[in-house]
Amino acid sequence: MDSLQTTLGRELPGVFGALAILVIGWIVAALARAGVRRGLAYAKVNQRLATATGQTLDLEAAASLAVFWVVLLVALVGVFNTLDLGLLSAPLYALTTQVFEYVPKLIAGGLIALVAWIVATLVRSLAEKTLAATTLDDQLSAHAGMEPISRSAGKVLFWVVILLFVPAVLGALQMQGLMEPFRDMTAKALAILPNIFAAALIGLVGWIVAKVLRGLVTNLLHAAGIDRLGATAGVTEPVRLSHVAGTLVFM
């Protein structure tokens, strides 16, 4: 009994200290989780992410849960050190060290991603307002039967800007295995952009010229009396030869 009392008297302070560290660590982890989640909710991270990507992702819960387990991991290292359990504390300490060494990289990648999102949003808004101020938006939407071209162009420019920033984000996170092929893919995609722009410009000019020629041919043939000739030949009223010829020239 004397030996047991001596052993317990020597070990109990360490056990109580470890329990105190565990309880305090759990409380701090819970507070940190709640604080991170409330801060991200105040910034409307989930809502902004859903607006930008069209996907519903609970990033707020994931980030707050990650913070909770990081803080709890630090507390467990303190618990095992207090109990002199080096076999358990050593790998956890190494893991904690790697996590905290990677935190600055995560912050740098997050800041670059935030800047990318702000720039992409500004570019999208500017493109939509610029195209919406012209009549081209309404005309193309009416003739093509699709959503306003300003909205489509804004979305394309948004993701192009995001694409340009992705290599920088991967570089900040030191993900070389992903950065190199993504950089090559981005370079090839950007090399195609001038051709896409030229093709779009040619298509726009061709559409304008075709519309002008359709009106010119239609009016000239109508003035020449081809519609009256068609009526004499038995062509019904809804069908006008001048319009048919103008449409063929347009096509």
PDB file of C-alpha atoms in Angstrom:
ATOM      1  CA  MET A   1       0.000   0.000   0.000  1.00  0.00           C
ATOM      2  CA  ASP A   2       2.859   2.368   0.834  1.00  0.00           C
ATOM      3  CA  SER A   3       4.466   1.593  -2.542  1.00  0.00           C
ATOM      4  CA  LEU A   4       1.112   2.075  -4.324  1.00  0.00           C
ATOM      5  CA  GLN A   5       0.489   5.363  -2.562  1.00  0.00           C
ATOM      6  CA  THR A   6       4.002   6.537  -3.423  1.00  0.00           C
ATOM      7  CA  THR A   7       3.551   5.590  -7.095  1.00  0.00           C
ATOM      8  CA  LEU A   8       0.115   7.194  -7.350  1.00  0.00           C
ATOM      9  CA  GLY A   9       1.332  10.303  -5.572  1.00  0.00           C
ATOM     10  CA  ARG A  10       4.099  10.604  -8.094  1.00  0.00           C
ATOM     11  CA  GLU A  11       1.902   9.956 -11.149  1.00  0.00           C
ATOM     12  CA  LEU A  12      -1.397  11.638 -10.228  1.00  0.00           C
ATOM     13  CA  PRO A  13      -0.187  15.228 -10.800  1.00  0.00           C
ATOM     14  CA  GLY A  14       0.879  14.281 -14.314  1.00  0.00           C
ATOM     15  CA  VAL A  15      -2.442  12.532 -14.991  1.00  0.00           C
ATOM     16  CA  PHE A  16      -4.427  15.514 -13.707  1.00  0.00           C
ATOM     17  CA  GLY A  17      -2.213  17.854 -15.707  1.00  0.00           C
ATOM     18  CA  ALA A  18      -2.784  15.798 -18.868  1.00  0.00           C
ATOM     19  CA  LEU A  19      -6.555  15.805 -18.277  1.00  0.00           C
ATOM     20  CA  ALA A  20      -6.474  19.568 -17.720  1.00  0.00           C
ATOM     21  CA  ILE A  21      -4.534  20.068 -20.968  1.00  0.00           C
ATOM     22  CA  LEU A  22      -6.993  17.839 -22.830  1.00  0.00           C
ATOM     23  CA  VAL A  23     -10.051  19.667 -21.476  1.00  0.00           C
ATOM     24  CA  ILE A  24      -8.567  23.122 -22.116  1.00  0.00           C
ATOM     25  CA  GLY A  25      -7.428  22.049 -25.583  1.00  0.00           C
ATOM     26  CA  TRP A  26     -10.903  20.740 -26.421  1.00  0.00           C
ATOM     27  CA  ILE A  27     -12.510  23.993 -25.229  1.00  0.00           C
ATOM     28  CA  VAL A  28     -10.055  26.106 -27.237  1.00  0.00           C
ATOM     29  CA  ALA A  29     -10.591  23.886 -30.303  1.00  0.00           C
ATOM     30  CA  ALA A  30     -14.386  24.228 -29.994  1.00  0.00           C
ATOM     31  CA  LEU A  31     -14.120  28.018 -29.615  1.00  0.00           C
ATOM     32  CA  ALA A  32     -11.749  28.245 -32.578  1.00  0.00           C
ATOM     33  CA  ARG A  33     -14.104  26.127 -34.683  1.00  0.00           C
ATOM     34  CA  ALA A  34     -17.090  28.287 -33.791  1.00  0.00           C
ATOM     35  CA  GLY A  35     -15.129  31.501 -34.406  1.00  0.00           C
ATOM     36  CA  VAL A  36     -13.842  30.387 -37.803  1.00  0.00           C
ATOM     37  CA  ARG A  37     -17.276  29.215 -38.899  1.00  0.00           C
ATOM     38  CA  ARG A  38     -18.938  32.432 -37.756  1.00  0.00           C
ATOM     39  CA  GLY A  39     -16.286  34.543 -39.484  1.00  0.00           C
ATOM     40  CA  LEU A  40     -16.639  32.632 -42.755  1.00  0.00           C
ATOM     41  CA  ALA A  41     -20.435  32.798 -42.495  1.00  0.00           C
ATOM     42  CA  TYR A  42     -20.204  36.564 -41.936  1.00  0.00           C
ATOM     43  CA  ALA A  43     -18.086  36.799 -45.100  1.00  0.00           C
ATOM     44  CA  LYS A  44     -20.712  34.648 -46.920  1.00  0.00           C
ATOM     45  CA  VAL A  45     -18.050  32.289 -48.258  1.00  0.00           C
ATOM     46  CA  ASN A  46     -20.493  29.482 -49.115  1.00  0.00           C
ATOM     47  CA  GLN A  47     -22.869  31.878 -50.851  1.00  0.00           C
ATOM     48  CA  ARG A  48     -20.113  33.534 -52.868  1.00  0.00           C
ATOM     49  CA  LEU A  49     -18.643  30.157 -53.814  1.00  0.00           C
ATOM     50  CA  ALA A  50     -22.049  28.902 -54.973  1.00  0.00           C
ATOM     51  CA  THR A  51     -22.562  32.062 -57.041  1.00  0.00           C
ATOM     52  CA  ALA A  52     -19.137  31.757 -58.680  1.00  0.00           C
ATOM     53  CA  THR A  53     -19.146  28.004 -59.384  1.00  0.00           C
ATOM     54  CA  GLY A  54     -22.843  27.126 -59.470  1.00  0.00           C
ATOM     55  CA  GLN A  55     -22.152  24.315 -56.982  1.00  0.00           C
ATOM     56  CA  THR A  56     -23.299  24.108 -53.351  1.00  0.00           C
ATOM     57  CA  LEU A  57     -20.235  23.409 -51.180  1.00  0.00           C
ATOM     58  CA  ASP A  58     -20.055  23.791 -47.392  1.00  0.00           C
ATOM     59  CA  LEU A  59     -16.541  25.249 -47.254  1.00  0.00           C
ATOM     60  CA  GLU A  60     -17.308  26.989 -43.956  1.00  0.00           C
ATOM     61  CA  ALA A  61     -17.904  23.690 -42.139  1.00  0.00           C
ATOM     62  CA  ALA A  62     -14.838  22.039 -43.688  1.00  0.00           C
ATOM     63  CA  ALA A  63     -12.486  24.894 -42.752  1.00  0.00           C
ATOM     64  CA  SER A  64     -13.829  25.161 -39.194  1.00  0.00           C
ATOM     65  CA  LEU A  65     -13.541  21.383 -38.708  1.00  0.00           C
ATOM     66  CA  ALA A  66      -9.926  21.459 -39.942  1.00  0.00           C
ATOM     67  CA  VAL A  67      -9.087  24.203 -37.420  1.00  0.00           C
ATOM     68  CA  PHE A  68     -10.751  22.168 -34.645  1.00  0.00           C
ATOM     69  CA  TRP A  69      -8.631  19.094 -35.295  1.00  0.00           C
ATOM     70  CA  VAL A  70      -5.392  21.069 -35.651  1.00  0.00           C
ATOM     71  CA  VAL A  71      -5.902  22.669 -32.226  1.00  0.00           C
ATOM     72  CA  LEU A  72      -6.907  19.330 -30.706  1.00  0.00           C
ATOM     73  CA  LEU A  73      -3.811  17.716 -32.235  1.00  0.00           C
ATOM     74  CA  VAL A  74      -1.615  20.268 -30.481  1.00  0.00           C
ATOM     75  CA  ALA A  75      -3.424  19.514 -27.214  1.00  0.00           C
ATOM     76  CA  LEU A  76      -2.837  15.763 -27.659  1.00  0.00           C
ATOM     77  CA  VAL A  77       0.883  16.358 -28.117  1.00  0.00           C
ATOM     78  CA  GLY A  78       0.880  18.217 -24.793  1.00  0.00           C
ATOM     79  CA  VAL A  79      -1.086  15.402 -23.139  1.00  0.00           C
ATOM     80  CA  PHE A  80       1.305  12.679 -24.275  1.00  0.00           C
ATOM     81  CA  ASN A  81       4.348  14.742 -23.301  1.00  0.00           C
ATOM     82  CA  THR A  82       2.902  15.282 -19.828  1.00  0.00           C
ATOM     83  CA  LEU A  83       2.378  11.523 -19.464  1.00  0.00           C
ATOM     84  CA  ASP A  84       5.932  10.822 -20.762  1.00  0.00           C
ATOM     85  CA  LEU A  85       4.533   8.827 -23.692  1.00  0.00           C
ATOM     86  CA  GLY A  86       7.275   9.712 -26.158  1.00  0.00           C
ATOM     87  CA  LEU A  87       6.357   6.912 -28.586  1.00  0.00           C
ATOM     88  CA  LEU A  88       2.984   8.581 -29.118  1.00  0.00           C
ATOM     89  CA  SER A  89       3.955  12.240 -28.834  1.00  0.00           C
ATOM     90  CA  ALA A  90       6.932  12.082 -31.247  1.00  0.00           C
ATOM     91  CA  PRO A  91       4.961  11.238 -34.442  1.00  0.00           C
ATOM     92  CA  LEU A  92       2.165  13.621 -33.461  1.00  0.00           C
ATOM     93  CA  TYR A  93       4.716  16.370 -32.854  1.00  0.00           C
ATOM     94  CA  ALA A  94       6.284  15.729 -36.269  1.00  0.00           C
ATOM     95  CA  LEU A  95       2.831  15.851 -37.883  1.00  0.00           C
ATOM     96  CA  THR A  96       1.961  19.061 -36.038  1.00  0.00           C
ATOM     97  CA  THR A  97       5.240  20.635 -37.137  1.00  0.00           C
ATOM     98  CA  GLN A  98       4.530  19.808 -40.783  1.00  0.00           C
ATOM     99  CA  VAL A  99       1.008  21.192 -40.497  1.00  0.00           C
ATOM    100  CA  PHE A 100       2.193  24.502 -39.042  1.00  0.00           C
ATOM    101  CA  GLU A 101       5.006  24.758 -41.590  1.00  0.00           C
ATOM    102  CA  TYR A 102       2.395  24.390 -44.338  1.00  0.00           C
ATOM    103  CA  VAL A 103       0.022  27.009 -42.870  1.00  0.00           C
ATOM    104  CA  PRO A 104       1.904  30.009 -44.412  1.00  0.00           C
ATOM    105  CA  LYS A 105       1.681  28.300 -47.800  1.00  0.00           C
ATOM    106  CA  LEU A 106      -2.053  27.800 -47.330  1.00  0.00           C
ATOM    107  CA  ILE A 107      -2.441  31.460 -46.376  1.00  0.00           C
ATOM    108  CA  ALA A 108      -0.421  32.574 -49.429  1.00  0.00           C
ATOM    109  CA  GLY A 109      -2.466  30.311 -51.720  1.00  0.00           C
ATOM    110  CA  GLY A 110      -5.695  31.560 -50.156  1.00  0.00           C
ATOM    111  CA  LEU A 111      -4.693  35.205 -50.624  1.00  0.00           C
ATOM    112  CA  ILE A 112      -3.789  34.602 -54.273  1.00  0.00           C
ATOM    113  CA  ALA A 113      -7.110  32.788 -54.788  1.00  0.00           C
ATOM    114  CA  LEU A 114      -8.933  35.717 -53.153  1.00  0.00           C
ATOM    115  CA  VAL A 115      -7.184  38.211 -55.435  1.00  0.00           C
ATOM    116  CA  ALA A 116      -8.031  36.006 -58.438  1.00  0.00           C
ATOM    117  CA  TRP A 117     -11.690  35.895 -57.435  1.00  0.00           C
ATOM    118  CA  ILE A 118     -11.841  39.693 -56.952  1.00  0.00           C
ATOM    119  CA  VAL A 119     -10.144  40.403 -60.304  1.00  0.00           C
ATOM    120  CA  ALA A 120     -12.316  37.838 -62.114  1.00  0.00           C
ATOM    121  CA  THR A 121     -15.478  39.299 -60.572  1.00  0.00           C
ATOM    122  CA  LEU A 122     -14.488  42.829 -61.609  1.00  0.00           C
ATOM    123  CA  VAL A 123     -13.685  41.699 -65.160  1.00  0.00           C
ATOM    124  CA  ARG A 124     -17.000  39.831 -65.417  1.00  0.00           C
ATOM    125  CA  SER A 125     -18.962  42.813 -64.114  1.00  0.00           C
ATOM    126  CA  LEU A 126     -17.170  45.216 -66.468  1.00  0.00           C
ATOM    127  CA  ALA A 127     -17.753  42.967 -69.481  1.00  0.00           C
ATOM    128  CA  GLU A 128     -21.440  42.484 -68.662  1.00  0.00           C
ATOM    129  CA  LYS A 129     -22.067  46.202 -68.154  1.00  0.00           C
ATOM    130  CA  THR A 130     -20.141  47.150 -71.316  1.00  0.00           C
ATOM    131  CA  LEU A 131     -21.977  44.670 -73.553  1.00  0.00           C
ATOM    132  CA  ALA A 132     -25.344  45.360 -71.905  1.00  0.00           C
ATOM    133  CA  ALA A 133     -24.957  49.051 -72.745  1.00  0.00           C
ATOM    134  CA  THR A 134     -24.884  48.218 -76.470  1.00  0.00           C
ATOM    135  CA  THR A 135     -27.640  46.956 -78.754  1.00  0.00           C
ATOM    136  CA  LEU A 136     -25.500  44.000 -79.781  1.00  0.00           C
ATOM    137  CA  ASP A 137     -26.606  42.089 -76.702  1.00  0.00           C
ATOM    138  CA  ASP A 138     -30.323  42.339 -77.486  1.00  0.00           C
ATOM    139  CA  GLN A 139     -29.901  41.706 -81.208  1.00  0.00           C
ATOM    140  CA  LEU A 140     -27.797  38.567 -80.832  1.00  0.00           C
ATOM    141  CA  SER A 141     -30.082  37.223 -78.116  1.00  0.00           C
ATOM    142  CA  ALA A 142     -33.187  37.822 -80.246  1.00  0.00           C
ATOM    143  CA  HIS A 143     -31.767  36.273 -83.412  1.00  0.00           C
ATOM    144  CA  ALA A 144     -29.873  33.390 -81.813  1.00  0.00           C
ATOM    145  CA  GLY A 145     -32.526  32.557 -79.221  1.00  0.00           C
ATOM    146  CA  MET A 146     -30.035  32.269 -76.339  1.00  0.00           C
ATOM    147  CA  GLU A 147     -29.288  34.076 -73.083  1.00  0.00           C
ATOM    148  CA  PRO A 148     -27.797  37.590 -73.304  1.00  0.00           C
ATOM    149  CA  ILE A 149     -24.315  37.509 -74.790  1.00  0.00           C
ATOM    150  CA  SER A 150     -23.100  39.835 -72.033  1.00  0.00           C
ATOM    151  CA  ARG A 151     -23.801  37.165 -69.428  1.00  0.00           C
ATOM    152  CA  SER A 152     -22.095  34.439 -71.439  1.00  0.00           C
ATOM    153  CA  ALA A 153     -19.061  36.603 -72.190  1.00  0.00           C
ATOM    154  CA  GLY A 154     -18.852  37.619 -68.533  1.00  0.00           C
ATOM    155  CA  LYS A 155     -18.790  33.975 -67.424  1.00  0.00           C
ATOM    156  CA  VAL A 156     -16.123  33.091 -69.982  1.00  0.00           C
ATOM    157  CA  LEU A 157     -13.898  35.989 -68.927  1.00  0.00           C
ATOM    158  CA  PHE A 158     -14.422  35.119 -65.249  1.00  0.00           C
ATOM    159  CA  TRP A 159     -13.098  31.588 -65.702  1.00  0.00           C
ATOM    160  CA  VAL A 160     -10.294  32.729 -68.000  1.00  0.00           C
ATOM    161  CA  VAL A 161      -8.999  35.020 -65.235  1.00  0.00           C
ATOM    162  CA  ILE A 162      -9.346  32.216 -62.662  1.00  0.00           C
ATOM    163  CA  LEU A 163      -7.442  29.930 -65.033  1.00  0.00           C
ATOM    164  CA  LEU A 164      -4.601  32.432 -65.257  1.00  0.00           C
ATOM    165  CA  PHE A 165      -4.230  32.533 -61.464  1.00  0.00           C
ATOM    166  CA  VAL A 166      -4.386  28.768 -60.843  1.00  0.00           C
ATOM    167  CA  PRO A 167      -0.643  28.146 -61.559  1.00  0.00           C
ATOM    168  CA  ALA A 168       0.241  30.854 -59.031  1.00  0.00           C
ATOM    169  CA  VAL A 169      -2.006  29.229 -56.409  1.00  0.00           C
ATOM    170  CA  LEU A 170      -0.487  25.799 -57.051  1.00  0.00           C
ATOM    171  CA  GLY A 171       3.002  27.322 -56.885  1.00  0.00           C
ATOM    172  CA  ALA A 172       2.237  28.923 -53.505  1.00  0.00           C
ATOM    173  CA  LEU A 173       1.014  25.536 -52.255  1.00  0.00           C
ATOM    174  CA  GLN A 174       4.160  23.904 -53.730  1.00  0.00           C
ATOM    175  CA  MET A 175       2.125  21.373 -55.716  1.00  0.00           C
ATOM    176  CA  GLN A 176       4.693  20.985 -58.461  1.00  0.00           C
ATOM    177  CA  GLY A 177       3.157  17.779 -59.779  1.00  0.00           C
ATOM    178  CA  LEU A 178      -0.057  19.639 -60.610  1.00  0.00           C
ATOM    179  CA  MET A 179       1.478  23.008 -61.483  1.00  0.00           C
ATOM    180  CA  GLU A 180       3.662  21.905 -64.409  1.00  0.00           C
ATOM    181  CA  PRO A 181       0.968  20.125 -66.511  1.00  0.00           C
ATOM    182  CA  PHE A 182      -1.562  22.823 -65.619  1.00  0.00           C
ATOM    183  CA  ARG A 183       0.871  25.528 -66.714  1.00  0.00           C
ATOM    184  CA  ASP A 184       1.389  23.749 -70.048  1.00  0.00           C
ATOM    185  CA  MET A 185      -2.385  23.376 -70.494  1.00  0.00           C
ATOM    186  CA  THR A 186      -2.906  27.060 -69.692  1.00  0.00           C
ATOM    187  CA  ALA A 187      -0.220  28.099 -72.171  1.00  0.00           C
ATOM    188  CA  LYS A 188      -1.854  26.021 -74.928  1.00  0.00           C
ATOM    189  CA  ALA A 189      -5.295  27.389 -74.082  1.00  0.00           C
ATOM    190  CA  LEU A 190      -4.029  30.981 -74.181  1.00  0.00           C
ATOM    191  CA  ALA A 191      -2.318  30.298 -77.504  1.00  0.00           C
ATOM    192  CA  ILE A 192      -5.720  29.375 -78.957  1.00  0.00           C
ATOM    193  CA  LEU A 193      -7.427  32.564 -77.714  1.00  0.00           C
ATOM    194  CA  PRO A 194      -6.242  34.812 -80.596  1.00  0.00           C
ATOM    195  CA  ASN A 195      -7.666  32.326 -83.100  1.00  0.00           C
ATOM    196  CA  ILE A 196     -10.960  32.178 -81.195  1.00  0.00           C
ATOM    197  CA  PHE A 197     -11.128  35.971 -81.141  1.00  0.00           C
ATOM    198  CA  ALA A 198     -10.342  36.155 -84.864  1.00  0.00           C
ATOM    199  CA  ALA A 199     -12.986  33.522 -85.639  1.00  0.00           C
ATOM    200  CA  ALA A 200     -15.579  35.389 -83.566  1.00  0.00           C
ATOM    201  CA  LEU A 201     -14.693  38.648 -85.304  1.00  0.00           C
ATOM    202  CA  ILE A 202     -14.985  37.024 -88.736  1.00  0.00           C
ATOM    203  CA  GLY A 203     -18.340  35.529 -87.758  1.00  0.00           C
ATOM    204  CA  LEU A 204     -19.611  38.906 -86.536  1.00  0.00           C
ATOM    205  CA  VAL A 205     -18.458  40.719 -89.680  1.00  0.00           C
ATOM    206  CA  GLY A 206     -19.914  37.960 -91.843  1.00  0.00           C
ATOM    207  CA  TRP A 207     -23.263  38.201 -90.052  1.00  0.00           C
ATOM    208  CA  ILE A 208     -23.373  41.988 -90.535  1.00  0.00           C
ATOM    209  CA  VAL A 209     -22.408  41.756 -94.231  1.00  0.00           C
ATOM    210  CA  ALA A 210     -24.933  38.961 -94.826  1.00  0.00           C
ATOM    211  CA  LYS A 211     -27.682  40.997 -93.186  1.00  0.00           C
ATOM    212  CA  VAL A 212     -26.832  44.055 -95.312  1.00  0.00           C
ATOM    213  CA  LEU A 213     -26.749  42.004 -98.523  1.00  0.00           C
ATOM    214  CA  ARG A 214     -30.055  40.340 -97.647  1.00  0.00           C
ATOM    215  CA  GLY A 215     -31.719  43.708 -97.276  1.00  0.00           C
ATOM    216  CA  LEU A 216     -30.082  45.012-100.466  1.00  0.00           C
ATOM    217  CA  VAL A 217     -31.082  42.013-102.607  1.00  0.00           C
ATOM    218  CA  THR A 218     -34.594  41.916-101.160  1.00  0.00           C
ATOM    219  CA  ASN A 219     -35.231  45.602-101.835  1.00  0.00           C
ATOM    220  CA  LEU A 220     -33.679  45.541-105.330  1.00  0.00           C
ATOM    221  CA  LEU A 221     -35.718  42.525-106.440  1.00  0.00           C
ATOM    222  CA  HIS A 222     -38.867  43.959-104.921  1.00  0.00           C
ATOM    223  CA  ALA A 223     -38.271  47.237-106.768  1.00  0.00           C
ATOM    224  CA  ALA A 224     -37.669  45.285-109.979  1.00  0.00           C
ATOM    225  CA  GLY A 225     -41.141  43.761-109.651  1.00  0.00           C
ATOM    226  CA  ILE A 226     -40.173  40.134-109.032  1.00  0.00           C
ATOM    227  CA  ASP A 227     -42.890  39.813-106.398  1.00  0.00           C
ATOM    228  CA  ARG A 228     -45.542  40.875-108.918  1.00  0.00           C
ATOM    229  CA  LEU A 229     -44.081  38.415-111.405  1.00  0.00           C
ATOM    230  CA  GLY A 230     -44.339  35.678-108.798  1.00  0.00           C
ATOM    231  CA  ALA A 231     -47.950  36.575-108.059  1.00  0.00           C
ATOM    232  CA  THR A 232     -48.713  36.387-111.775  1.00  0.00           C
ATOM    233  CA  ALA A 233     -47.070  32.953-111.908  1.00  0.00           C
ATOM    234  CA  GLY A 234     -49.313  31.739-109.082  1.00  0.00           C
ATOM    235  CA  VAL A 235     -47.027  32.156-106.056  1.00  0.00           C
ATOM    236  CA  THR A 236     -49.170  32.727-102.951  1.00  0.00           C
ATOM    237  CA  GLU A 237     -49.026  36.003-101.026  1.00  0.00           C
ATOM    238  CA  PRO A 238     -47.117  34.806 -97.874  1.00  0.00           C
ATOM    239  CA  VAL A 239     -44.222  33.690-100.075  1.00  0.00           C
ATOM    240  CA  ARG A 240     -42.309  36.559-101.644  1.00  0.00           C
ATOM    241  CA  LEU A 241     -39.615  35.749-104.139  1.00  0.00           C
ATOM    242  CA  SER A 242     -37.609  38.809-103.079  1.00  0.00           C
ATOM    243  CA  HIS A 243     -37.503  37.563 -99.479  1.00  0.00           C
ATOM    244  CA  VAL A 244     -36.581  34.042-100.591  1.00  0.00           C
ATOM    245  CA  ALA A 245     -33.706  35.369-102.710  1.00  0.00           C
ATOM    246  CA  GLY A 246     -32.545  37.634 -99.858  1.00  0.00           C
ATOM    247  CA  THR A 247     -32.543  34.704 -97.430  1.00  0.00           C
ATOM    248  CA  LEU A 248     -30.510  32.566 -99.849  1.00  0.00           C
ATOM    249  CA  VAL A 249     -27.951  35.365-100.220  1.00  0.00           C
ATOM    250  CA  PHE A 250     -27.852  35.711 -96.418  1.00  0.00           C
ATOM    251  CA  MET A 251     -27.198  32.003 -95.924  1.00  0.00           C
TER     252      MET A 251
END
